[in-house]
Amino acid sequence: MCGITGYIGQQQVVPVLLGALQKLEYRGYDSAGIAVLNNGELLVRKAKGRLTVLEERLAHETIAGTLGIGHTRWATHGEPSDINSHPHTDVSGRIAVVHNGIIENYARLKEWLQARDVVFRSDTDTEVIAHLINYYYQTSPGGASGGLLAAVLEVLKRLEGSYAIAVVAGDFPDRLIAVRKDSPLIVGLGKGENLIASDVPALLAHTREVYFLEDREVAILYRDHVDLFTEQGEKILRAPSHVDWDVESAEKGGFAHFMLKEIHEQAKAFADTLRPRLKTIAQSSGSTADAEYDINFDEITLDASWATAPRIVITACGTAWHAAMVGKYAFEHFARIPVEVDIASEYRYRGPVFNRDDIFMVISQSGETADTLAAMRLAKKGGARILAITNVVGSTLSREADLVLYTWAGPEIAVASTKAFTTQLMCIYLLALKLGRLRSLVSGTDYQRYLVALARVSAQAEMVLGKKDMIQRFASRQFNKHKVFFMGRLFDYAVSLESALKLKEISYTHSEAFAAGELKHGPIALVDENTLVVAIATQHELFDKIASNIREVTSRGASSLVITWEGEKGFSPIADEVFTIPKTEDSLSPLLSIIPSQLFAYYCAVQRGNDPDKPRNLAKSVTVE
Ligand code: AGP
């Protein structure tokens, strides 16, 4: 996720772009840049670091101009650096581009351009767009007279992936071109000025009249009007929309808090995590179920040593440790590799035993957690090869690990992790299934069935979110409970751990998770009429067992909620409430079963008057021991 903006009008563009980028900085903050058209010449300024670094640099010079584009970056391809920051320009330096999204076929396009003597300066996927526009600008029918739009339309035919793009060119001081597919882009319509941005708040200082660009629509912004086109170049006529959000709620996309926004972003985040790795190798019809898939990680190679690794060790903290717990069940279930999961802060002090053939995994949203880094460094010193799963490109973890899988969740602002967790799970499932297949432990048919199930998870997450009012109502009745216990077995136990952490960190309710079978060994002594017990029940073979556990707690006065599959009737007679999630494979359930718990924690926090985005005593990134 990155933020892009652009302006054409009467005002000096630099302060306008910087003002918009401040509003977009939540979308990415590892670097920022602008390009301004000044007397037919493009001036590009960019800097690694927060937007303030760029602002300080710009404070020392005057850049005049009334047309420009800007970008705030959340690195995906290429580490955060001045060079990799946007805007990117073509070889002539007369075309500048900013981009939010991922160009999946950029490697092929780069080779194609290099074969035509184009020299690349950055490691980004975006740079291919600038060079391609120049290529078609110079060579498309009609040559340069074909214009910028014709060149952009040619380029769109070649791009695969997601993008919101803005383009300016020295030869066209009267226009700015913008286009989107699968990444947001909004056109703001002002008086004598028009602008674009990835999100509404960046436009509100200028206008409330907007076009929400649809996928594959192209906008040409002039000073006095805006034209919209299809990607075939046909003109589109439609009325603008009026935005009446206040600025604060607009920053959160209309949601009351970043946490709620990020919970909702999980459906898209699943798709973003999956899309570059799930390859369609055959397609007999348009339906997901008829496709044949494989998993392919462009960023890592799973050589033969992966198939023969004797053990996987995973270390992490907090929510990431819970993802590791799901990983334990997933790797053992699909690939039959023994997995040891360790809390990173424990691992570093217990004199762990290394085996050079082990796969050592570290999981961290931020890639900066002190204990996780220390555990990784210890393992590395002992000769282990490290695979990191992280959300932040250029983080310390990503730089020091041997192999990196990015979760592509986009920036997570709320302290309580939600979309980072579920995308960590998605990466784990992809790895576990691929290893299972490499070790011939998952049959070809089962492999396809699981991959089809993964491809459906994004839509199923939307369905769970569509029923959030039920959870809100439930939370409004239960938020004052003194104790909330989550219980489950196997995958459901791992989800219980994460559910209890979510609830305690933002609602400050005393909540714990138990492996349901452990209840009788002690925890049941805590159960009374002030207790809510949430049972996660998605493992069919253990339904009878968990049903008994539910009876054990309700007969001692506890209220109960069961989270289970749609169509499961067995729990209604024994629980106070049942919340159902769409059916997927039992072994993939954590991808969906955690969402009701995230919502429950969120609504309890709100009911109790807490700020879920900034819970007391907690920090987003724990960079000290
Ligand atoms: C989760 O909601 C937390 N706030 C916290 O447990 C977090 O997961 C933990 O500190 C690890 O962070 P990391 O993923 O950035 O390493």
XYZ file of C-alpha atoms and ligand atoms in Angstrom:
641
model
C 0.000 0.000 0.000
C 1.295 3.458 -0.917
C -0.354 6.855 -1.289
C -0.343 8.797 -4.538
C -1.520 12.304 -5.330
C -1.419 14.806 -8.162
C -2.492 18.399 -8.788
C -3.050 20.693 -11.732
C -4.358 24.224 -11.131
C -3.417 27.772 -10.252
C -1.708 27.260 -6.897
C 1.968 26.546 -6.329
C 1.976 22.771 -6.405
C 4.674 21.871 -3.850
C 2.705 22.838 -0.726
C -0.431 21.289 -2.216
C 1.333 17.962 -2.806
C 2.959 17.965 0.629
C -0.401 18.726 2.269
C -1.991 15.792 0.448
C 0.909 13.478 1.285
C 0.528 14.289 4.989
C -3.023 12.963 4.737
C -1.833 9.873 2.885
C 1.179 9.082 5.024
C -0.749 6.412 6.957
C -0.652 4.396 3.713
C 3.122 4.158 3.716
C 5.927 6.065 5.319
C 9.273 4.642 4.333
C 9.955 7.306 1.710
C 8.263 10.111 -0.189
C 8.753 12.104 -3.354
C 7.311 14.628 -5.783
C 7.726 15.582 -9.443
C 6.869 19.130 -10.548
C 6.601 20.445 -14.071
C 8.509 23.697 -14.227
C 8.718 25.470 -17.619
C 8.532 22.192 -19.504
C 11.152 20.585 -17.277
C 10.397 17.892 -14.706
C 11.948 18.448 -11.305
C 11.973 15.319 -9.159
C 12.749 15.358 -5.449
C 12.540 12.275 -3.250
C 13.883 11.020 0.036
C 13.995 7.873 2.099
C 12.303 8.221 5.488
C 9.190 9.915 6.773
C 7.608 12.733 4.829
C 9.322 15.229 7.140
C 12.697 14.283 5.607
C 11.432 15.339 2.176
C 9.802 18.443 3.637
C 13.105 19.477 5.234
C 14.946 19.041 1.940
C 12.359 21.067 0.074
C 12.503 23.839 2.666
C 15.917 24.797 1.289
C 14.840 25.397 -2.308
C 12.052 27.039 -4.238
C 10.379 24.881 -6.845
C 7.809 26.769 -8.864
C 5.074 25.035 -10.829
C 1.348 24.395 -10.848
C 1.344 20.772 -12.042
C 2.862 17.858 -10.157
C 2.529 14.404 -8.637
C 3.518 12.983 -5.269
C 3.965 9.667 -3.525
C 4.376 8.260 -0.062
C 5.794 4.765 -0.125
C 5.274 1.434 1.559
C 8.000 -0.546 -0.132
C 7.126 -3.711 -1.979
C 9.812 -4.116 -4.650
C 13.196 -2.796 -3.605
C 14.162 -1.657 -0.145
C 13.345 1.855 1.062
C 15.986 4.184 -0.429
C 16.197 7.509 -2.248
C 16.572 5.710 -5.584
C 13.625 3.382 -5.055
C 11.351 6.218 -3.921
C 8.760 7.486 -6.382
C 8.284 9.309 -8.720
C 10.146 7.265 -11.309
C 11.102 8.699 -14.648
C 11.800 7.308 -18.109
C 15.270 7.417 -19.712
C 14.714 10.931 -21.056
C 13.623 12.231 -17.656
C 10.591 13.822 -19.363
C 7.928 11.399 -18.123
C 7.314 10.872 -14.404
C 5.117 8.279 -12.759
C 3.830 7.508 -9.262
C 2.247 4.147 -8.544
C 0.396 2.352 -5.763
C 0.087 -1.405 -6.207
C 2.163 -4.258 -7.544
C 3.047 -4.932 -11.181
C 3.183 -8.711 -11.106
C 4.793 -9.173 -14.528
C 7.373 -6.429 -14.025
C 10.329 -8.838 -14.259
C 9.287 -9.901 -17.777
C 8.592 -6.301 -18.799
C 11.962 -5.243 -17.428
C 13.754 -7.903 -19.483
C 11.806 -6.813 -22.554
C 12.831 -3.201 -22.032
C 16.439 -4.091 -21.230
C 16.591 -5.966 -24.543
C 15.764 -2.564 -26.060
C 18.696 -0.933 -24.248
C 16.696 0.657 -21.456
C 18.886 1.107 -18.391
C 17.097 0.793 -15.048
C 18.033 2.840 -12.027
C 15.850 1.371 -9.286
C 14.795 -2.065 -8.034
C 11.109 -1.174 -8.222
C 8.368 -2.681 -10.310
C 7.102 0.846 -11.005
C 10.039 1.972 -13.117
C 8.908 -0.279 -15.986
C 5.765 1.868 -16.300
C 7.714 5.076 -16.949
C 9.942 3.379 -19.540
C 7.016 1.671 -21.240
C 5.096 4.936 -21.542
C 8.123 6.521 -23.177
C 8.536 3.514 -25.476
C 4.957 3.736 -26.728
C 5.050 7.501 -26.813
C 7.972 7.271 -29.216
C 6.873 4.254 -31.243
C 3.081 3.873 -31.217
C 1.120 4.605 -34.402
C 1.254 8.314 -35.017
C 4.473 8.516 -32.943
C 4.612 11.370 -30.492
C 1.516 12.844 -32.116
C -0.387 9.811 -30.764
C -0.081 11.671 -27.498
C 0.362 10.710 -23.902
C -3.063 9.085 -23.586
C -2.408 6.724 -26.512
C 0.901 5.689 -24.939
C -0.674 5.116 -21.521
C -3.454 3.013 -23.061
C -0.856 0.852 -24.819
C 0.982 0.352 -21.549
C -2.181 -0.699 -19.717
C -2.533 -3.603 -22.138
C 0.773 -4.945 -20.874
C 0.434 -4.496 -17.120
C -0.632 -7.370 -14.871
C -1.341 -6.756 -11.210
C -2.798 -3.884 -9.265
C -2.202 -0.223 -9.815
C -3.226 3.345 -9.266
C -0.945 5.440 -11.424
C -0.472 9.143 -12.102
C 1.619 10.394 -15.013
C 2.969 13.800 -15.986
C 5.165 14.609 -18.989
C 7.291 17.578 -19.995
C 5.620 17.732 -23.419
C 2.175 18.111 -21.834
C 2.173 20.994 -19.314
C -1.637 21.185 -19.482
C -2.557 17.697 -18.244
C -2.125 14.907 -15.742
C -3.188 11.327 -16.533
C -4.431 8.919 -13.873
C -5.647 5.336 -14.035
C -6.484 2.557 -11.613
C -7.070 -1.182 -11.302
C -7.530 -2.893 -7.916
C -5.982 0.056 -6.051
C -8.060 3.069 -5.012
C -7.927 6.406 -6.809
C -10.203 9.394 -6.479
C -10.387 12.476 -8.693
C -11.262 15.738 -6.959
C -12.994 18.435 -9.013
C -12.085 21.970 -7.925
C -12.547 25.451 -9.383
C -9.734 26.093 -11.839
C -7.928 23.136 -10.310
C -8.288 19.380 -10.281
C -6.481 16.755 -8.321
C -6.178 13.053 -7.566
C -5.406 11.056 -4.443
C -5.491 7.499 -3.139
C -7.903 8.518 -0.427
C -10.548 11.180 0.136
C -8.927 13.106 3.040
C -6.143 14.290 0.750
C -8.710 16.062 -1.433
C -10.937 17.689 1.162
C -8.908 20.898 1.507
C -9.805 21.590 -2.157
C -13.131 20.007 -2.955
C -15.892 17.620 -1.961
C -16.936 16.870 -5.570
C -15.221 13.686 -6.698
C -15.132 10.846 -9.157
C -14.388 7.522 -7.477
C -12.528 6.018 -10.438
C -13.702 2.535 -11.360
C -11.291 -0.246 -12.238
C -9.543 0.383 -15.563
C -10.932 3.902 -15.949
C -8.544 6.572 -17.126
C -8.841 10.239 -16.140
C -7.188 13.185 -17.864
C -7.086 16.191 -15.563
C -6.783 19.656 -17.113
C -6.895 22.880 -15.127
C -10.507 23.607 -16.039
C -12.029 20.152 -16.524
C -11.564 16.397 -16.277
C -12.217 13.797 -18.991
C -12.834 10.142 -18.174
C -12.117 7.299 -20.599
C -12.403 3.545 -20.768
C -9.161 1.691 -21.312
C -10.224 1.421 -24.952
C -10.093 5.221 -25.129
C -13.868 5.759 -25.253
C -15.153 8.773 -23.386
C -17.243 8.161 -20.238
C -19.886 10.613 -19.093
C -21.069 10.475 -15.505
C -21.948 12.793 -12.671
C -19.488 13.318 -9.827
C -20.251 12.223 -6.256
C -20.445 14.548 -3.270
C -18.422 13.588 -0.185
C -19.855 14.691 3.140
C -17.504 12.818 5.537
C -15.663 14.894 8.092
C -11.885 14.887 7.708
C -11.175 12.618 10.655
C -13.521 9.838 9.634
C -12.395 10.215 6.034
C -8.836 9.382 7.119
C -10.127 6.123 8.437
C -12.016 5.435 5.236
C -15.293 6.224 6.975
C -14.617 3.731 9.792
C -14.646 4.895 13.398
C -11.166 3.490 14.069
C -8.179 2.185 12.175
C -8.652 -1.194 13.848
C -12.137 -1.592 12.393
C -10.858 -0.457 9.005
C -8.019 -2.971 9.169
C -10.371 -5.774 10.209
C -12.381 -4.954 7.074
C -9.270 -4.777 4.922
C -8.596 -8.453 5.572
C -10.634 -9.615 2.603
C -8.481 -7.521 0.261
C -5.303 -8.368 2.166
C -5.987 -12.093 1.654
C -6.268 -11.486 -2.068
C -3.109 -9.345 -2.143
C -1.110 -11.976 -0.259
C -2.372 -14.800 -2.392
C -2.434 -13.236 -5.858
C 1.313 -13.160 -6.584
C 1.816 -16.709 -5.277
C -1.199 -18.654 -6.474
C -0.622 -19.378 -10.135
C -3.382 -20.599 -12.394
C -1.834 -23.341 -14.513
C -5.000 -24.387 -16.359
C -8.492 -22.951 -16.627
C -11.402 -24.830 -18.182
C -14.097 -22.241 -17.427
C -14.361 -18.852 -15.765
C -15.038 -20.345 -12.337
C -12.520 -20.598 -9.473
C -13.437 -24.251 -8.969
C -12.513 -25.193 -12.562
C -9.039 -23.744 -12.462
C -5.912 -25.740 -11.744
C -3.518 -23.979 -9.424
C 0.017 -24.195 -8.144
C 1.916 -22.222 -5.540
C 4.955 -20.381 -6.766
C 7.012 -18.051 -4.636
C 8.897 -15.696 -6.921
C 10.874 -14.415 -3.944
C 12.135 -17.717 -2.511
C 13.205 -21.042 -3.959
C 12.175 -24.145 -2.074
C 15.056 -26.433 -3.039
C 15.337 -30.140 -2.218
C 16.648 -29.404 1.281
C 13.236 -28.029 2.157
C 11.575 -31.282 1.313
C 13.998 -33.193 3.527
C 14.291 -30.745 6.457
C 14.032 -32.737 9.702
C 12.439 -29.945 11.729
C 10.950 -26.472 11.535
C 11.592 -24.025 14.372
C 9.420 -20.893 14.540
C 9.940 -17.991 16.909
C 7.907 -14.803 17.285
C 6.134 -12.623 19.861
C 2.514 -11.839 20.656
C 0.129 -12.196 17.757
C 2.932 -13.379 15.477
C 3.601 -16.170 17.974
C -0.039 -17.191 17.649
C 0.435 -17.324 13.886
C 3.398 -19.591 14.602
C 1.105 -21.831 16.664
C -1.220 -22.159 13.675
C 1.953 -22.879 11.685
C 2.808 -25.769 13.980
C -0.497 -27.464 13.258
C -0.358 -26.590 9.555
C 3.186 -27.808 8.847
C 2.655 -30.980 10.836
C -0.740 -31.598 9.240
C 0.175 -30.979 5.604
C 3.913 -31.708 5.449
C 4.406 -34.008 8.444
C 7.466 -32.034 9.548
C 7.912 -31.730 13.324
C 7.571 -28.103 14.390
C 8.914 -26.428 17.482
C 7.347 -23.073 18.323
C 9.080 -20.724 20.711
C 8.313 -17.352 22.191
C 11.254 -15.274 20.974
C 11.966 -13.775 24.383
C 12.301 -17.274 25.840
C 14.197 -18.784 22.973
C 17.170 -16.489 23.279
C 17.813 -17.477 26.887
C 17.271 -21.199 26.920
C 20.395 -22.394 25.109
C 18.497 -23.804 22.131
C 19.837 -26.806 20.241
C 20.435 -26.077 16.538
C 20.473 -28.448 13.663
C 21.882 -26.987 10.471
C 19.268 -28.784 8.364
C 16.339 -27.284 10.278
C 14.221 -24.582 8.718
C 14.238 -21.619 11.080
C 11.315 -19.228 10.686
C 10.725 -15.870 12.300
C 7.404 -14.074 12.058
C 6.956 -10.361 12.727
C 4.583 -7.739 11.408
C 7.011 -4.888 11.984
C 10.239 -6.778 11.419
C 11.681 -4.697 14.256
C 10.650 -6.550 17.430
C 13.760 -6.706 19.628
C 13.201 -10.222 20.994
C 12.424 -11.663 17.571
C 15.523 -10.073 16.060
C 17.667 -11.387 18.921
C 16.294 -14.920 18.476
C 16.983 -14.745 14.741
C 20.541 -13.501 15.267
C 21.208 -16.283 17.755
C 19.957 -18.912 15.336
C 21.939 -17.372 12.501
C 25.096 -17.445 14.573
C 24.425 -21.118 15.208
C 24.363 -21.716 11.446
C 20.591 -21.875 10.867
C 19.117 -20.580 7.618
C 16.416 -18.084 8.281
C 13.082 -17.560 6.578
C 11.314 -14.396 7.723
C 7.609 -13.687 7.310
C 7.095 -9.961 7.723
C 4.949 -7.093 6.558
C 7.564 -4.379 6.304
C 9.912 -4.253 3.347
C 13.338 -3.007 4.358
C 12.782 -3.841 8.041
C 15.764 -5.146 10.009
C 14.299 -8.646 9.937
C 13.887 -8.573 6.163
C 17.459 -7.364 5.700
C 19.080 -9.909 7.979
C 17.063 -13.036 7.104
C 18.257 -15.339 4.311
C 14.805 -15.572 2.756
C 11.801 -13.286 3.109
C 8.104 -13.788 2.475
C 6.180 -10.535 2.654
C 2.612 -10.568 3.876
C 1.500 -7.642 1.675
C -1.078 -6.547 4.250
C -0.237 -2.866 3.845
C 0.506 -0.626 6.828
C -1.153 -1.679 10.040
C -1.776 1.410 12.156
C -3.866 0.074 15.056
C -1.759 -1.378 17.853
C -3.863 -4.546 17.914
C -2.763 -6.669 15.006
C -5.504 -8.019 12.752
C -4.764 -8.083 9.023
C -1.078 -8.743 9.687
C -2.065 -11.900 11.589
C -4.374 -13.296 8.939
C -1.911 -12.611 6.129
C 0.832 -14.297 8.170
C -1.516 -17.287 8.291
C -2.006 -17.130 4.532
C 1.775 -17.238 3.977
C 2.072 -20.163 6.411
C -0.646 -22.138 4.633
C 0.970 -21.549 1.255
C 4.306 -22.788 2.574
C 2.803 -25.764 4.377
C 0.804 -26.881 1.346
C 3.753 -26.449 -0.991
C 6.000 -28.461 1.333
C 3.311 -31.101 1.717
C 3.132 -31.415 -2.050
C 6.938 -31.459 -2.446
C 7.096 -34.257 0.104
C 4.281 -36.098 -1.746
C 2.162 -36.063 1.406
C -0.636 -34.001 -0.131
C -2.131 -35.691 -3.195
C -2.624 -33.728 -6.431
C -6.398 -33.772 -5.918
C -6.233 -32.618 -2.316
C -3.707 -29.939 -3.248
C -6.136 -28.515 -5.805
C -8.986 -28.679 -3.308
C -7.014 -26.737 -0.717
C -5.846 -24.144 -3.219
C -9.394 -23.571 -4.464
C -10.385 -23.147 -0.809
C -7.639 -20.552 -0.297
C -8.767 -18.688 -3.403
C -12.256 -18.424 -1.876
C -11.185 -17.158 1.527
C -11.194 -13.490 0.547
C -14.876 -13.616 -0.476
C -15.720 -15.686 2.603
C -14.045 -13.099 4.843
C -16.373 -10.496 3.306
C -19.318 -12.698 4.273
C -18.137 -12.901 7.895
C -17.705 -9.124 7.968
C -21.186 -8.739 6.520
C -22.568 -10.227 9.760
C -20.632 -7.935 12.085
C -23.838 -6.448 13.548
C -24.537 -9.762 15.269
C -21.175 -9.593 17.023
C -21.756 -5.944 17.880
C -25.074 -6.813 19.524
C -23.503 -9.700 21.380
C -20.666 -7.435 22.598
C -23.160 -4.832 23.791
C -24.618 -7.486 26.112
C -21.356 -9.073 27.256
C -18.772 -6.296 27.430
C -19.002 -6.039 31.227
C -18.165 -9.674 31.918
C -15.368 -10.010 34.490
C -13.754 -12.978 32.806
C -13.817 -14.187 29.237
C -12.263 -17.534 28.374
C -11.683 -18.801 24.860
C -11.296 -22.499 24.285
C -10.742 -24.834 21.386
C -8.749 -27.783 20.208
C -5.878 -27.918 17.667
C -6.258 -25.058 15.183
C -9.079 -23.726 17.357
C -6.759 -23.564 20.354
C -4.315 -21.386 18.394
C -7.206 -19.092 17.406
C -8.355 -19.021 21.052
C -4.911 -17.740 22.076
C -5.125 -14.896 19.581
C -8.760 -14.167 20.498
C -7.905 -13.805 24.186
C -4.969 -11.517 23.417
C -7.133 -9.276 21.215
C -9.762 -8.931 23.907
C -7.379 -8.244 26.762
C -5.194 -5.742 24.925
C -7.957 -3.390 23.831
C -10.917 -4.006 26.175
C -8.781 -4.628 29.304
C -11.039 -7.562 30.174
C -9.342 -10.449 31.893
C -9.345 -13.062 29.172
C -7.475 -16.313 28.782
C -7.296 -19.124 26.281
C -7.358 -22.796 27.086
C -6.885 -25.945 25.112
C -10.405 -27.216 25.791
C -9.161 -30.557 27.077
C -7.133 -28.770 29.746
C -10.214 -27.221 31.322
C -10.731 -30.024 33.806
C -7.092 -29.878 34.855
C -7.527 -26.558 36.632
C -9.065 -23.623 34.751
C -12.642 -24.789 35.289
C -12.230 -23.712 38.934
C -12.438 -20.115 37.655
C -15.766 -20.571 35.885
C -18.844 -18.953 37.473
C -21.866 -16.875 36.378
C -19.611 -13.883 35.664
C -17.726 -15.820 33.041
C -18.247 -15.806 29.297
C -16.785 -18.791 27.498
C -16.244 -18.562 23.760
C -15.748 -21.950 22.153
C -14.165 -22.099 18.721
C -15.459 -25.281 17.131
C -14.310 -25.980 13.586
C -12.616 -29.369 13.898
C -15.271 -31.918 12.961
C -13.508 -34.922 14.480
C -13.531 -33.164 17.862
C -17.077 -31.784 17.862
C -18.294 -34.223 20.538
C -15.382 -33.357 22.785
C -15.853 -29.598 22.514
C -19.611 -30.005 23.011
C -18.878 -31.756 26.322
C -16.559 -28.909 27.320
C -19.316 -26.384 26.558
C -21.747 -28.312 28.769
C -19.162 -28.384 31.547
C -18.907 -24.584 31.646
C -22.566 -23.716 31.078
C -23.631 -26.091 33.858
C -21.409 -23.995 36.154
C -23.182 -20.779 35.244
C -21.029 -19.451 32.408
C -22.599 -17.765 29.359
C -21.406 -19.207 26.091
C -20.810 -18.331 22.462
C -19.799 -20.901 19.873
C -18.033 -19.943 16.645
C -18.556 -22.740 14.156
C -19.341 -23.591 10.527
C -22.495 -22.550 8.727
C -24.999 -25.390 8.748
C -23.731 -26.888 12.036
C -26.842 -27.425 14.116
C -25.306 -29.382 17.012
C -24.255 -26.403 19.131
C -27.484 -24.373 19.190
C -29.171 -26.478 21.889
C -26.209 -26.263 24.258
C -24.870 -22.706 23.791
C -26.414 -19.298 24.462
C -25.319 -17.987 21.051
C -23.850 -19.458 17.900
C -21.995 -17.406 15.296
C -21.338 -19.180 12.042
C -18.640 -18.691 9.428
C -18.714 -19.915 5.806
C -17.463 -23.443 5.351
C -13.921 -24.081 4.281
C -11.542 -26.936 5.060
C -11.263 -27.637 8.820
C -7.496 -27.210 8.607
C -7.836 -23.714 7.080
C -10.388 -22.486 9.621
C -8.145 -19.941 11.446
C -8.217 -17.702 8.361
C -11.917 -17.075 9.044
C -12.612 -18.097 12.629
C -10.464 -15.316 14.097
C -12.532 -12.547 12.477
C -15.537 -12.774 14.885
C -13.123 -12.590 17.839
C -11.415 -9.519 16.397
C -14.808 -7.860 15.996
C -15.876 -8.910 19.483
C -12.722 -7.404 21.013
C -13.217 -4.225 19.016
C -16.875 -3.740 19.996
C -16.191 -4.567 23.670
C -13.418 -1.948 23.705
C -15.731 0.661 22.197
C -18.533 -0.215 24.638
C -16.112 0.239 27.516
C -15.113 3.659 26.210
C -11.543 2.638 25.278
C -9.645 3.811 22.209
C -9.035 0.514 20.391
C -6.348 2.054 18.198
C -4.173 3.151 21.093
C -4.608 0.789 24.029
C -3.043 1.779 27.331
C 0.542 0.721 28.050
C 1.091 -0.780 24.578
C 3.197 0.255 21.583
C 2.832 -0.872 17.997
C 6.413 -1.961 17.690
C 8.308 -3.308 20.697
C 11.883 -2.439 19.824
C 13.255 -2.829 23.343
C 13.559 -5.941 25.427
C -0.716 -7.732 18.728
O -2.003 -7.269 18.681
C 0.246 -6.993 19.478
N 0.016 -5.686 19.722
C 1.607 -7.609 19.754
O 1.395 -8.792 20.446
C 2.487 -7.904 18.524
O 1.930 -8.926 17.768
C 3.897 -8.279 19.002
O 4.459 -7.209 19.714
C 4.802 -8.687 17.867
O 4.973 -7.659 16.954
P 5.605 -7.912 15.547
O 4.689 -8.801 14.795
O 5.747 -6.558 14.934
O 6.936 -8.586 15.775
